[in-house]
Amino acid sequence: MIELKQVSQAYGTQDILKNVSLKIKEKRITALVGANGAGKTTLLNVAANLIPAKSGQVLLDGRDICQMETIEIARKIAILKQTQHLSMRITVQELVAFGRYPHSKGRLKSADETKIREAIAYMDLENIKEKFIDELSGGQRQRAYIAMILAQDTRYVFLDEPLNNLDIKYSVEMMTILQKLVQELDKTVIIVLHDINFAAAFADEIVAMKGGEIIREGPAESIIDGETLKDVFDHEFHIIRVGERKVCVYFQPQPDREIKRSKDCFI
Amino acid sequence: MKEKSGCIKRAGFNSRYKRFVLILAFLVLAAVSVMIGADKNVNPGSLLRLDAAAWQTFWVSRVPRTAAIVLTASGLSVSGLIMQSLSSNKFMSPSTSGTTDAAMLGVLLSFLLLGDQSRFVQLLFAFVFALASTMLFMAILGRIPLREAVYVPLVGMMYGGIIKALANAVAYRTNALQTLSKIGLGTFNRFTSFAMLWLVLIPLALAVLYAARFSIAGMGEDFSKSLGLHYKRTVFLGLCVIAVISAATFVTVGPIAFVGLIIPNMVTAFYGDDVKKTIPDVMLLGTVFVMVCDIFSRLIIYPYEIAVSFTIGIIGGAIFLVILFRRVRYGK
Ligand SMILES: Nc1ncnc2c1ncn2[C@@H]1O[C@H](COP(=O)(O)OP(=O)(O)OP(=O)(O)O)[C@@H](O)[C@H]1O
Ligand SMILES: [Mg+2]
């Protein structure tokens, strides 16, 4: 159980999170959406105790997260940061092995090796596991980091824009893997997504943030709605139904006029 | 697919092959190292004949010296490896960040304040100074972000130069220049015991035990925290390991430059930066390198010998320049 109770956070005089309260639904995929600078990353970092909250409380299984040992937290929450800077030349396999640290403290047992192998297979990295991460494409590297998170094998998985750099095939595969993690392994996933359509298609719950506050939360179905999304993103959305699904169209609000204007440009 | 897995196997075979070559070189050099010396009576023949005098010399003078080389070389190489990992900078090492110079200042002060003390007291002084100075240097590096990693050893050598100048000024004021020049010479031919060197085994064991932590710490503070690793504690432990090794080797052998810098660079160029993977090879290659230099120093004006720090300074300096130019040219 992860619960945020009136959490506030500020950098200098600027309020980044304003009295945010949130109960994360167990065994669900929760998508965190909102404009750039809305405070999504800050919320994840506070919830994972990477940065302490200025006020308020984060409860992990009923205990104040600030009172817990970091290694205990790392056995329960794995977090993929939005940006990774590479300071070391290590292979994919070595990176994935880092994910076992909270459990093995650096001495890998055969159970750890199995988890590492599984994570590598899950993310389809077997062919490149001996390669150095600085020699990979952006998407391959992203998959390697996600494999590390999987190897960490925690009940809660926080992902900050994991689809960065992934092509369409791997983005869909990634989300399918997350669904499997939730359905088969009872994990709880919180994921920051920028493409609202991915949230609509794969998330169970959506939490929408704006200016450091949660302005809407609820089942995905209820958030995917023209008015709500306009409120969250300050941008026009057109919702179309494709079969059972809702799809958001957020570009070229009036197709014919746009086309005409681009023609004018040519002449 | 098939081709790729073949490639990987070959790479694995290759690295094992390289380590095998290193072990072989180590054994051969160790054998040569114990057989060289002024006393011609010590040779395979006399040892096989169980000549008591030969065995006496062998145990009392030859083996300790070779053991001292192994401990010093692997200790300094591992210090460099840990330092480079923790700072994510390939140009950090005890001799390019003022650590060795601070140890020297420490030993000098122990001479001046307490007179000719036991090695252990000198070692304590050297340790405290080395640790404090390394922490100060890391703090300085944290404050002034240098645009190019290449500047770090330059700043480090300047920093070390200041400490050395300070030591010289103190020595000059107190008429202790001669003491200083005696302290400041690196050689395995002191007529003193190497007993203090066995202390190096403790930080070496810690380094092997904590290798995975040093790797993770090298990935940065946030990364460490998300895996539940106490970053600051790990860095402090690493600095202590470096300071103990630097102090113990300085007090017994003297300043040995470049080893901590070039050996980790050469190994990580092949195997990457995972400390756990590279630590055995770093120890082996460091030992092989210092043994070669030591054997050379003992043979060139046989039956006399030159200080090994000269040989290491020349060969190591040349290798350092090659590494420097390669890194500048190919980036990082
Ligand atoms: N270290 C920092 N120091 C000062 N301000 C910060 C810091 N980190 C974030 N901020 C500010 O906090 C606000 C929220 O940042 P946050 O990274 O949480 O946004 P986000 O919702 O994740 O945005 P994005 O979609 O661009 O990733 C921004 O206005 C940002 O400028
Ligand atoms: Mg963000």
XYZ file of C-alpha atoms and ligand atoms in Angstrom:
631
model
C 0.000 0.000 0.000
C 1.373 3.383 -0.949
C -0.428 6.443 0.278
C 0.545 10.097 0.002
C -0.917 12.320 2.679
C -0.948 16.050 1.994
C 2.500 16.016 0.520
C 4.069 19.349 -0.355
C 7.365 20.026 -2.003
C 9.090 23.233 -2.973
C 12.321 24.339 -4.558
C 13.216 27.696 -3.073
C 10.046 29.741 -2.974
C 8.433 27.876 -5.850
C 5.784 25.359 -4.792
C 6.084 22.199 -6.859
C 3.617 19.935 -5.068
C 0.720 21.492 -3.232
C -0.931 19.313 -0.622
C -1.097 16.238 -2.801
C -2.981 13.279 -1.393
C -3.185 10.047 -3.323
C -3.871 6.405 -2.633
C -2.244 4.252 -5.237
C -4.524 1.425 -6.308
C -2.977 -1.988 -5.757
C -2.461 -4.341 -8.679
C -3.324 -1.704 -11.237
C -1.497 0.345 -13.822
C -1.836 3.978 -12.850
C -0.850 6.507 -15.491
C 0.360 9.889 -14.350
C -0.338 12.525 -16.974
C 0.069 16.261 -17.184
C 1.920 19.011 -18.996
C 5.680 19.554 -18.748
C 6.533 20.920 -15.346
C 3.286 19.760 -13.754
C 5.215 17.960 -11.018
C 4.908 14.326 -12.128
C 8.572 13.478 -11.708
C 8.677 15.235 -8.373
C 5.671 13.245 -7.205
C 7.320 9.936 -8.154
C 10.580 10.887 -6.502
C 8.857 11.883 -3.291
C 6.774 8.706 -3.288
C 9.941 6.607 -3.688
C 11.751 8.619 -1.001
C 14.437 9.791 -3.415
C 13.724 13.317 -2.278
C 12.115 13.997 1.101
C 8.789 15.780 1.185
C 8.788 19.249 2.686
C 5.639 18.464 4.540
C 3.153 15.649 4.609
C 3.723 11.931 4.739
C 4.292 9.017 2.434
C 3.116 5.710 3.830
C 4.474 2.438 2.467
C 2.514 -0.507 3.835
C 1.317 1.749 6.625
C 4.783 2.909 7.662
C 6.253 6.348 7.214
C 8.727 5.955 4.365
C 11.176 8.418 5.938
C 11.631 6.052 8.871
C 12.531 3.084 6.669
C 15.973 1.880 5.632
C 16.699 2.726 2.006
C 17.468 -0.899 1.218
C 14.108 -1.964 2.608
C 12.424 0.572 0.327
C 14.508 -0.625 -2.628
C 13.166 -4.149 -2.108
C 9.636 -2.832 -2.453
C 9.870 0.046 -4.915
C 11.868 0.116 -8.124
C 12.066 3.410 -9.942
C 13.200 4.199 -13.462
C 14.260 7.820 -13.680
C 13.324 10.055 -16.566
C 16.919 10.594 -17.617
C 19.881 8.348 -17.091
C 23.326 9.761 -17.351
C 25.997 7.287 -18.200
C 29.041 7.683 -16.097
C 30.330 4.153 -16.461
C 31.066 1.788 -19.284
C 29.303 -1.391 -18.263
C 27.603 -4.163 -20.187
C 23.862 -4.721 -20.346
C 24.223 -7.806 -18.201
C 26.170 -5.948 -15.521
C 23.578 -3.180 -15.483
C 20.750 -5.660 -15.068
C 22.719 -7.343 -12.272
C 22.725 -4.037 -10.362
C 18.974 -4.504 -10.043
C 19.621 -7.438 -7.729
C 21.640 -5.355 -5.292
C 18.834 -4.751 -2.775
C 18.425 -8.518 -2.444
C 21.958 -9.823 -2.887
C 24.056 -6.906 -1.642
C 26.434 -7.624 -4.485
C 26.918 -11.370 -3.969
C 24.784 -12.991 -6.638
C 23.265 -16.341 -5.806
C 21.794 -18.690 -8.382
C 18.309 -17.307 -7.719
C 19.636 -13.850 -8.559
C 21.253 -15.147 -11.735
C 17.918 -16.646 -12.761
C 16.122 -13.333 -12.212
C 18.769 -11.532 -14.253
C 18.443 -14.023 -17.090
C 14.656 -13.753 -17.032
C 14.732 -9.956 -17.102
C 17.133 -9.986 -20.041
C 14.924 -12.423 -21.920
C 11.796 -10.407 -21.066
C 13.235 -7.274 -22.641
C 14.617 -9.181 -25.628
C 18.218 -8.276 -24.871
C 19.893 -11.678 -25.179
C 21.727 -10.776 -28.363
C 23.233 -7.634 -26.932
C 23.756 -8.551 -23.290
C 27.541 -8.485 -23.637
C 27.527 -5.054 -25.268
C 28.479 -1.905 -23.424
C 25.514 0.365 -22.743
C 27.236 3.350 -24.298
C 27.368 1.425 -27.578
C 23.604 0.883 -27.763
C 20.889 2.850 -29.487
C 18.712 5.018 -27.252
C 15.884 2.507 -27.327
C 18.094 -0.485 -26.612
C 19.573 1.366 -23.665
C 16.101 2.210 -22.376
C 15.190 -1.476 -22.560
C 18.337 -2.371 -20.649
C 17.367 0.009 -17.830
C 13.866 -1.421 -17.772
C 15.336 -4.927 -17.554
C 17.268 -3.754 -14.499
C 14.011 -2.550 -12.932
C 12.423 -5.925 -13.676
C 15.365 -7.755 -12.125
C 14.864 -5.724 -8.975
C 11.594 -7.650 -8.703
C 9.681 -5.242 -6.476
C 5.978 -5.082 -5.723
C 5.822 -1.457 -6.862
C 7.288 -0.309 -10.146
C 7.607 3.428 -10.848
C 8.432 4.398 -14.404
C 9.082 7.965 -15.463
C 8.423 8.177 -19.184
C 9.724 4.689 -19.987
C 8.557 4.941 -23.581
C 11.176 7.588 -24.310
C 13.196 6.433 -27.281
C 11.196 3.251 -27.793
C 9.828 2.562 -31.250
C 6.159 1.730 -31.733
C 6.664 -2.011 -31.541
C 8.625 -1.859 -28.310
C 6.323 0.783 -26.803
C 3.342 -1.496 -27.265
C 5.357 -4.493 -26.112
C 6.528 -2.568 -23.060
C 2.964 -1.713 -22.075
C 1.890 -5.295 -22.676
C 4.682 -6.493 -20.419
C 3.521 -4.078 -17.727
C -0.009 -5.440 -18.053
C 1.362 -8.949 -17.647
C 3.336 -7.887 -14.579
C 0.136 -6.593 -13.030
C -2.075 -9.495 -14.035
C 0.289 -12.402 -13.520
C 2.682 -11.199 -10.837
C 0.342 -8.903 -8.875
C 2.598 -5.883 -9.214
C 1.496 -2.285 -8.973
C 2.739 0.012 -11.717
C 2.800 3.808 -11.716
C 3.870 5.212 -15.017
C 4.329 8.739 -16.342
C 3.067 8.873 -19.906
C 2.997 11.707 -22.364
C 1.017 9.978 -25.071
C -2.519 10.103 -23.758
C -3.506 7.307 -26.143
C -1.150 4.881 -24.443
C -2.707 5.843 -21.140
C -6.165 5.342 -22.611
C -5.292 1.947 -24.041
C -3.260 0.377 -21.272
C -3.805 2.134 -17.939
C -6.473 1.121 -15.467
C -6.365 4.401 -13.604
C -5.318 7.871 -14.659
C -4.088 10.605 -12.362
C -3.942 14.016 -14.030
C -1.686 16.709 -12.635
C -1.493 20.421 -13.283
C 0.573 23.047 -11.511
C 1.602 20.725 -8.685
C -1.876 19.513 -7.924
C -3.890 16.459 -8.811
C -6.837 17.870 -10.659
C -8.521 14.662 -11.766
C -8.190 11.013 -10.892
C -10.234 7.973 -11.694
C -10.645 4.998 -14.008
C -9.053 5.630 -17.398
C -12.413 5.543 -19.133
C -13.693 8.508 -17.126
C -10.672 10.730 -17.714
C -10.523 10.281 -21.473
C -13.005 12.971 -22.223
C -12.646 16.117 -24.292
C -13.506 18.605 -21.559
C -11.340 16.966 -18.890
C -8.312 16.688 -21.132
C -8.662 20.275 -22.285
C -8.619 21.262 -18.649
C -5.482 19.223 -17.955
C -3.413 20.080 -21.010
C -4.880 23.426 -22.139
C -5.186 21.962 -25.589
C -8.095 20.830 -27.798
C -8.741 17.093 -27.964
C -11.076 15.199 -30.238
C -12.184 11.866 -28.928
C -13.038 9.274 -31.541
C -14.357 5.817 -30.881
C -12.618 2.961 -32.616
C -14.622 -0.129 -31.767
C -14.612 -0.396 -27.981
C -11.757 2.059 -27.623
C -11.533 5.797 -27.247
C -8.774 7.449 -29.236
C -7.652 11.017 -28.748
C -6.729 13.149 -31.732
C -4.729 16.129 -30.626
C -3.163 17.500 -33.800
C -4.604 19.562 -36.637
C -7.876 20.379 -34.903
C -9.441 21.510 -38.194
C -7.843 19.376 -40.882
C -9.087 21.184 -44.028
C -8.000 24.635 -42.928
C -4.512 23.413 -42.020
C -4.089 21.770 -45.374
C -5.222 24.882 -47.192
C -2.779 27.021 -45.288
C 0.115 24.729 -46.089
C -0.843 24.915 -49.729
C -0.752 28.685 -49.529
C 2.733 28.478 -48.239
C 3.850 26.668 -51.328
C 2.520 29.332 -53.664
C 21.967 -14.735 -34.398
C 24.230 -17.732 -34.536
C 27.169 -15.629 -35.549
C 26.545 -13.270 -32.668
C 26.531 -15.942 -29.983
C 29.737 -17.286 -31.494
C 31.207 -13.831 -31.164
C 30.202 -13.598 -27.544
C 31.714 -16.959 -26.752
C 34.924 -15.905 -28.389
C 34.930 -12.695 -26.365
C 34.481 -14.719 -23.176
C 37.227 -17.074 -24.244
C 39.421 -14.129 -25.120
C 39.139 -12.514 -21.705
C 39.798 -15.803 -19.973
C 42.780 -16.285 -22.250
C 44.105 -12.842 -21.363
C 43.766 -13.550 -17.663
C 45.559 -16.851 -18.134
C 48.428 -15.060 -19.861
C 48.565 -12.561 -17.003
C 48.699 -15.320 -14.405
C 51.441 -17.061 -16.329
C 53.435 -13.833 -16.636
C 52.955 -13.262 -12.930
C 54.291 -16.715 -12.019
C 57.314 -16.433 -14.307
C 58.165 -12.939 -13.069
C 57.699 -13.957 -9.437
C 60.145 -16.823 -9.995
C 62.651 -14.491 -11.657
C 62.137 -11.890 -8.947
C 63.021 -14.231 -6.084
C 66.097 -15.510 -7.911
C 67.720 -12.109 -8.481
C 69.937 -10.588 -5.856
C 73.478 -9.832 -4.805
C 73.875 -13.195 -3.129
C 74.806 -15.526 -5.982
C 74.494 -18.519 -3.715
C 70.726 -18.387 -4.064
C 69.875 -20.227 -7.274
C 67.599 -23.098 -8.262
C 70.480 -25.560 -7.878
C 71.375 -24.626 -4.314
C 67.731 -24.446 -3.315
C 67.136 -27.922 -4.705
C 70.189 -29.157 -2.813
C 68.429 -27.793 0.273
C 71.381 -25.550 1.042
C 70.492 -24.046 4.430
C 72.214 -20.682 3.857
C 70.554 -20.267 0.468
C 67.146 -21.019 1.913
C 67.860 -18.607 4.772
C 68.527 -15.728 2.337
C 65.590 -16.849 0.248
C 63.125 -16.592 3.126
C 64.586 -13.583 4.885
C 65.267 -11.293 1.945
C 63.918 -12.577 -1.374
C 60.390 -13.684 -0.540
C 59.522 -10.619 1.561
C 60.638 -8.341 -1.224
C 58.561 -10.114 -3.845
C 55.585 -10.201 -1.469
C 56.067 -6.481 -0.878
C 55.900 -5.872 -4.620
C 52.714 -7.909 -4.972
C 51.042 -6.096 -2.065
C 52.165 -2.625 -3.094
C 51.352 -3.036 -6.759
C 47.947 -4.611 -6.314
C 47.117 -2.181 -3.518
C 47.975 0.910 -5.527
C 46.245 -0.372 -8.658
C 43.070 -1.153 -6.733
C 43.177 2.283 -5.041
C 43.295 3.867 -8.462
C 40.439 1.689 -9.707
C 38.196 2.610 -6.769
C 39.100 6.265 -6.981
C 38.320 6.352 -10.697
C 35.045 4.554 -10.171
C 33.839 6.757 -7.302
C 34.737 9.985 -9.070
C 33.792 8.713 -12.574
C 37.036 10.172 -13.733
C 39.683 8.153 -15.496
C 42.456 10.476 -14.400
C 42.067 10.120 -10.665
C 44.656 8.159 -8.717
C 46.475 8.480 -5.402
C 49.465 10.084 -7.108
C 47.479 12.574 -9.200
C 45.222 13.859 -6.453
C 47.642 14.767 -3.707
C 47.053 11.599 -1.664
C 50.657 10.446 -1.845
C 51.994 13.938 -1.147
C 49.725 14.261 1.876
C 51.017 10.920 3.169
C 54.525 12.290 2.788
C 53.638 15.438 4.725
C 52.123 13.232 7.418
C 55.263 11.120 7.766
C 57.451 14.237 7.859
C 55.350 15.786 10.618
C 55.463 12.591 12.636
C 59.272 12.776 12.394
C 59.355 16.402 13.455
C 56.805 16.201 16.239
C 57.600 12.831 17.747
C 61.091 12.054 16.524
C 62.038 8.745 14.969
C 58.901 6.830 15.795
C 57.799 3.317 15.021
C 56.472 2.711 11.547
C 53.024 2.296 12.985
C 52.913 5.879 14.252
C 54.180 7.108 10.884
C 51.505 5.036 9.236
C 48.793 6.597 11.382
C 49.985 10.086 10.500
C 50.198 9.190 6.820
C 46.699 7.674 6.911
C 45.046 10.671 8.565
C 46.717 13.112 6.191
C 45.993 11.028 3.101
C 42.317 10.634 4.018
C 41.788 14.288 4.892
C 43.570 15.502 1.794
C 41.682 13.152 -0.537
C 38.346 14.213 0.946
C 39.328 17.845 0.537
C 40.325 17.263 -3.062
C 37.050 15.465 -3.864
C 35.163 18.358 -2.245
C 37.107 20.863 -4.345
C 36.347 18.878 -7.495
C 32.653 18.849 -6.540
C 32.690 22.644 -6.193
C 34.424 23.573 -9.414
C 32.943 21.576 -12.255
C 35.735 21.116 -14.787
C 34.631 21.078 -18.365
C 37.128 18.431 -19.392
C 38.117 15.371 -17.398
C 41.658 15.947 -18.599
C 41.964 18.960 -16.312
C 41.434 16.835 -13.235
C 44.911 15.289 -13.078
C 46.395 18.692 -13.855
C 44.500 20.307 -10.984
C 45.362 17.251 -8.879
C 49.054 17.507 -9.596
C 48.965 21.213 -8.808
C 47.195 20.409 -5.561
C 49.773 17.702 -4.809
C 52.504 20.166 -5.732
C 51.216 22.637 -3.175
C 51.252 19.989 -0.455
C 54.745 18.928 -1.494
C 55.924 22.535 -1.449
C 54.442 22.874 2.015
C 56.341 19.785 3.123
C 59.526 21.226 1.631
C 59.019 24.559 3.376
C 58.476 22.823 6.703
C 61.525 20.631 6.142
C 63.643 23.613 5.156
C 62.627 25.554 8.260
C 63.434 22.631 10.521
C 66.582 21.446 8.790
C 64.899 18.221 7.848
C 65.445 18.309 4.106
C 67.565 15.219 4.254
C 64.875 13.306 6.073
C 62.406 14.442 3.458
C 64.520 13.291 0.549
C 64.961 9.926 2.243
C 61.203 9.617 2.741
C 60.493 10.693 -0.786
C 62.281 7.877 -2.584
C 60.362 4.816 -3.634
C 62.290 1.569 -3.471
C 61.833 -1.996 -2.375
C 65.397 -2.053 -1.083
C 64.983 -0.581 2.341
C 66.828 -2.519 4.941
C 63.715 -2.538 6.987
C 60.900 -4.955 7.317
C 57.914 -4.927 5.046
C 55.762 -6.148 7.929
C 53.544 -3.064 7.789
C 52.616 -3.968 4.251
C 50.545 -6.951 5.331
C 48.111 -4.325 6.549
C 47.305 -3.715 2.892
C 45.516 -7.066 2.866
C 42.672 -5.621 4.945
C 41.694 -2.810 2.550
C 42.305 -5.151 -0.388
C 39.878 -7.696 1.051
C 37.360 -4.919 1.699
C 37.763 -3.706 -1.877
C 37.017 -7.159 -3.279
C 34.092 -7.632 -0.898
C 32.572 -4.240 -1.670
C 33.416 -4.190 -5.375
C 29.769 -4.278 -6.467
C 28.984 -1.320 -4.189
C 31.801 0.748 -5.648
C 30.424 0.043 -9.126
C 26.933 1.160 -8.144
C 28.278 4.252 -6.386
C 30.070 5.071 -9.634
C 26.656 5.309 -11.309
C 25.824 8.311 -9.145
C 24.092 9.234 -5.909
C 20.494 9.005 -7.141
C 21.077 5.689 -8.827
C 22.654 4.308 -5.638
C 19.793 5.529 -3.517
C 17.169 3.938 -5.717
C 18.928 0.603 -5.195
C 19.134 1.113 -1.450
C 22.877 1.754 -1.308
C 24.183 4.321 1.166
C 26.114 6.467 -1.244
C 28.010 8.677 1.192
C 28.977 5.737 3.398
C 30.251 3.806 0.391
C 32.305 6.738 -0.857
C 33.773 7.249 2.607
C 34.640 3.566 2.882
C 36.294 3.738 -0.537
C 38.354 6.748 0.528
C 39.428 4.924 3.694
C 40.531 1.921 1.621
C 42.544 4.260 -0.600
C 44.072 6.095 2.358
C 45.141 2.929 4.219
C 46.751 1.500 1.101
C 48.477 4.776 0.212
C 49.730 5.254 3.763
C 50.978 1.688 4.229
C 52.755 1.566 0.886
C 54.207 5.030 1.359
C 55.622 4.279 4.788
C 57.223 0.999 3.748
C 58.113 1.417 0.087
C 57.909 5.132 -0.594
C 56.065 7.050 -3.288
C 55.276 4.981 -6.358
C 53.708 7.140 -9.046
C 51.556 6.236 -12.073
C 50.691 2.647 -11.083
C 47.312 3.655 -9.639
C 46.628 5.727 -12.714
C 47.679 3.641 -15.701
C 46.834 0.106 -14.584
C 43.059 0.655 -14.079
C 42.992 2.601 -17.345
C 44.566 -0.240 -19.272
C 42.254 -2.879 -17.794
C 39.004 -0.913 -18.032
C 39.728 -0.080 -21.668
C 39.154 -3.787 -22.373
C 36.641 -4.929 -19.783
C 34.612 -1.820 -18.990
C 34.129 -0.187 -15.622
C 32.465 -2.897 -13.544
C 34.735 -3.015 -10.496
C 33.759 -6.543 -9.586
C 34.794 -7.841 -12.980
C 38.008 -5.874 -13.335
C 39.447 -6.057 -9.844
C 41.347 -9.384 -10.302
C 42.881 -8.263 -13.573
C 43.783 -4.866 -12.148
C 45.682 -6.553 -9.301
C 47.394 -8.973 -11.661
C 48.410 -6.433 -14.274
C 49.612 -3.996 -11.600
C 51.776 -6.687 -10.048
C 53.193 -7.770 -13.394
C 54.005 -4.162 -14.301
C 55.784 -3.350 -11.037
C 57.648 -6.672 -11.101
C 58.974 -5.936 -14.582
C 60.096 -2.471 -13.460
C 61.662 -3.856 -10.292
C 63.564 -6.598 -12.106
C 64.810 -4.038 -14.596
C 65.945 -1.728 -11.777
C 67.896 -4.553 -10.176
C 69.574 -5.781 -13.316
C 70.613 -2.582 -15.060
C 73.602 -1.842 -12.795
C 73.883 -5.300 -11.239
C 74.941 -6.068 -8.513
C 73.733 -2.626 -7.470
C 70.247 -1.366 -8.157
C 68.438 1.851 -8.912
C 65.295 2.982 -7.080
C 62.274 1.327 -8.622
C 60.397 4.648 -8.499
C 62.733 5.968 -11.230
C 61.995 3.095 -13.572
C 58.271 3.268 -12.866
C 58.351 7.023 -13.332
C 59.889 6.716 -16.788
C 57.947 3.731 -18.154
C 54.729 4.696 -16.370
C 55.046 8.271 -17.536
C 55.351 7.156 -21.142
C 52.279 4.917 -20.832
C 50.398 7.756 -19.142
C 51.118 10.042 -22.078
C 49.805 7.437 -24.517
C 46.621 7.062 -22.471
C 46.259 10.826 -22.214
C 46.527 11.362 -25.954
C 44.185 8.492 -26.745
C 41.557 9.792 -24.329
C 41.859 13.321 -25.635
C 41.586 12.147 -29.221
C 38.747 9.631 -28.823
C 36.896 11.558 -26.139
C 36.309 10.593 -22.517
N 16.048 20.364 -8.880
C 15.149 21.330 -9.121
N 15.372 22.597 -8.724
C 14.459 23.562 -8.950
N 13.292 23.366 -9.554
C 12.995 22.132 -9.979
C 13.896 21.048 -9.785
N 13.342 19.932 -10.289
C 12.160 20.310 -10.789
N 11.935 21.626 -10.608
C 10.736 22.373 -11.015
O 9.628 21.670 -10.529
C 8.568 21.712 -11.458
C 8.035 20.315 -11.676
O 9.050 19.528 -12.225
P 8.827 18.010 -12.601
O 10.117 17.486 -13.077
O 8.206 17.304 -11.452
O 7.800 18.114 -13.806
P 7.230 16.958 -14.736
O 5.760 16.973 -14.558
O 7.927 15.687 -14.500
O 7.579 17.532 -16.170
P 8.068 16.770 -17.500
O 6.846 16.296 -18.175
O 8.718 17.843 -18.289
O 8.997 15.684 -17.096
C 9.112 22.381 -12.707
O 8.581 23.675 -12.766
C 10.587 22.430 -12.509
O 11.101 23.621 -13.011
Mg 9.253 14.537 -15.543
